[in-house]
C-alpha positions as a printed Julia matrix, in Angstrom:
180×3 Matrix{Float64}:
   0.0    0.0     0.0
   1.1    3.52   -0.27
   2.02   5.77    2.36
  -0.3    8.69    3.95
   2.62  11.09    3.96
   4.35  10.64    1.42
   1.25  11.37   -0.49
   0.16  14.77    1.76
   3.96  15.83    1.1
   3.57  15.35   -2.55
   0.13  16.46   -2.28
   1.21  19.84   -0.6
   3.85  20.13   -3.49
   1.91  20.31   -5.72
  -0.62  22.15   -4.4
   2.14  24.94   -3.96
   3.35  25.19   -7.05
  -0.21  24.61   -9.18
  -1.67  27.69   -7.22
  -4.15  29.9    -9.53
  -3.6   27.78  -12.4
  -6.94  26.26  -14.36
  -8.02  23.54  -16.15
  -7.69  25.57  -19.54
 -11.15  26.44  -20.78
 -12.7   26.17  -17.34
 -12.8   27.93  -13.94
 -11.85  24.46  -12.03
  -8.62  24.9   -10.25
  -5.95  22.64  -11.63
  -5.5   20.58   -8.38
  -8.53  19.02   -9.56
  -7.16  17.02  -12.47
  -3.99  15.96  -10.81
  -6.45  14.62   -8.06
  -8.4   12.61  -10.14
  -5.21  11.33  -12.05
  -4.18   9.91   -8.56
  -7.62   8.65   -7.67
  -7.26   6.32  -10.65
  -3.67   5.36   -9.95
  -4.93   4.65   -6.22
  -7.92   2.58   -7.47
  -5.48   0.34   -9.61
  -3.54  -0.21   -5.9
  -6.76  -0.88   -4.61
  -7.28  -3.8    -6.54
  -4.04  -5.43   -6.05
  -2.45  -5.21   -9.3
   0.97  -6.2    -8.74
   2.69  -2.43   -8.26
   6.0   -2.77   -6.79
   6.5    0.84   -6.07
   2.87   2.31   -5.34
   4.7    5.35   -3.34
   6.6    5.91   -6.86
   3.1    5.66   -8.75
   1.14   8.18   -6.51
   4.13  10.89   -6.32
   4.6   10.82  -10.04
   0.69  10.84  -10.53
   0.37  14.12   -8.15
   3.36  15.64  -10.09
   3.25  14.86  -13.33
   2.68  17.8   -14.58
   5.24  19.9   -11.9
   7.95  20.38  -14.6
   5.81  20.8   -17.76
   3.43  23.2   -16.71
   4.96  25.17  -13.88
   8.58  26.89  -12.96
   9.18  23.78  -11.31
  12.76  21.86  -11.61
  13.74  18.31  -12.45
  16.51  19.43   -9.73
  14.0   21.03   -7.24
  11.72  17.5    -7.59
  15.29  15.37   -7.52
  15.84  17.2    -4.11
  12.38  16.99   -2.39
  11.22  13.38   -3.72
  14.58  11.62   -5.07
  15.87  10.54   -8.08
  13.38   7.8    -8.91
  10.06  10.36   -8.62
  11.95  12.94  -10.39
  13.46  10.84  -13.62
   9.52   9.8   -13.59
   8.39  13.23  -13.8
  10.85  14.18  -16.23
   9.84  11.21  -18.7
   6.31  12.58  -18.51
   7.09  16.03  -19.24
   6.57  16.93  -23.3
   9.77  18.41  -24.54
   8.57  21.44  -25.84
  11.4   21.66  -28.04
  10.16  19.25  -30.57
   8.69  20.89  -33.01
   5.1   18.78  -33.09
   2.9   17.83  -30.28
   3.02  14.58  -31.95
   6.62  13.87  -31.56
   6.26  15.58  -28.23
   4.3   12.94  -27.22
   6.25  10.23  -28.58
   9.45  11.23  -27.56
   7.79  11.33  -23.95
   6.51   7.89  -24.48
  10.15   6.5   -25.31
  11.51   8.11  -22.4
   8.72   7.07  -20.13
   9.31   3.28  -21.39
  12.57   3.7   -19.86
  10.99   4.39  -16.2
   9.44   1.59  -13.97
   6.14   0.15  -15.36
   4.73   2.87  -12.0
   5.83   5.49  -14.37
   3.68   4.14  -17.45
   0.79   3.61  -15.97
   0.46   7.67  -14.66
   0.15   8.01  -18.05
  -2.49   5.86  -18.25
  -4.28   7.63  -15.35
  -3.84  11.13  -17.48
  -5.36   9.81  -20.55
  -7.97   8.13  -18.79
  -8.75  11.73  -16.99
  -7.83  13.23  -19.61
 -11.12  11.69  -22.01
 -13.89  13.89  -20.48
 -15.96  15.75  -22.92
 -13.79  17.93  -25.45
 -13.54  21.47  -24.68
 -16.26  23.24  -26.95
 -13.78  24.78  -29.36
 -12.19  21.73  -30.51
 -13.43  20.39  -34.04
 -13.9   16.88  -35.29
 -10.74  16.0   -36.65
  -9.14  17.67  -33.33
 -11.23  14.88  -31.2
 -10.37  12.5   -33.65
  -6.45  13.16  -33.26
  -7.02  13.04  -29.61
  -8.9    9.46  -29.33
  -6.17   8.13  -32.07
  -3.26   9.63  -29.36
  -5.11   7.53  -26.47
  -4.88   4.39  -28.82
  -0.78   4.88  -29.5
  -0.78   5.3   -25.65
  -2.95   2.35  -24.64
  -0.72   0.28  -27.71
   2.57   1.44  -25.94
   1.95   1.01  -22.25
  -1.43  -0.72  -21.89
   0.29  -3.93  -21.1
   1.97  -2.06  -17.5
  -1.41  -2.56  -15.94
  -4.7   -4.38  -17.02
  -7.06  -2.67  -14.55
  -5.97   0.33  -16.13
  -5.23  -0.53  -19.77
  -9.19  -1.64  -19.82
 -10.52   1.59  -17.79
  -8.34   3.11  -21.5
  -9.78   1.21  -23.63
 -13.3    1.8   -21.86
 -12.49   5.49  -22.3
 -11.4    5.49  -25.9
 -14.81   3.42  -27.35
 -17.01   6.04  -25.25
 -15.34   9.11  -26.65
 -16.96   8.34  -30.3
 -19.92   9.65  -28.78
 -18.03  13.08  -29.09
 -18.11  13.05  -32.51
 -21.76  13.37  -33.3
């Protein structure tokens, strides 16, 4: 099981650092989606699916983001949660320097195949979250490039966890109904 504080210290983190920052296109503070990220990485726990390192899954879940979308350091998250939860972080962070979101997004998939299978299946948690109704501005071929990214995900690093590979897969067949 994972431990209380190491969760309220990553939890406070990232609380900190994610202050007055949005879900974009909506007045919900962005604690909210890191939240429900971890709530599906602590469901998977729940049911006993074979996580070695479920301290390493719920840090990385709660900070995912930390280095992508805030000031935040790879050195500053080395030095408060270790190597392991930082390289993690760091794999799930998009280079921005890559020209396309696409090979964004598959360059952070190679690096995050390099992490503990903990480290996958985050990603799995933020594409799960992540398949909520489309924001109102985004047209049909936008949705459709979206539900095809979930697929390369799920193809990837589906096999890291089945609870979550099928709560994917669950997610990806429902989000058609966006498309009408």
């Amino acid at each position: 099981m994972w431990d209380q504080d190491t969760y309220l210290k990553a939890w406070n983190f990232a609380s900190v650092i994610h202050r007055g920052q949005t879900i974009p296109g909506k007045d919900i503070p962005y604690l909210n989606h890191l939240g429900l990220v971890t709530m599906e990485a602590t469901a998977a726990i729940a049911r006993n699916q074979n996580i070695r390192n479920p301290n390493l899954l719920i840090q990385c879940a709660l900070l995912h983001d930390s280095i992508e979308d805030t000031a935040t350091t790879y050195t500053e998250i080395k030095s408060e949660f270790g190597l392991d939860v930082a390289a993690g972080v760091l794999a799930l962070s998009k280079n921005k320097k890559l020209p396309t979101k696409q090979e964004q997004m598959l360059d952070s998939l190679t690096r995050i195949k390099q992490q503990p299978q903990e480290v996958w299946m985050v990603k799995l948690c933020d594409r799960i979250t992540n398949l909520q109704p489309p924001p109102e501005h985004w047209h049909k071929e936008k949705i459709l490039q979206y539900r095809d990214e979930a697929h390369v995900i799920l193809e990837q690093l589906g096999k890291a966890n089945q609870f979550l590979s099928a709560r994917l897969k669950k997610k990806i067949d429902n989000y058609i109904q966006y498309l009408k």
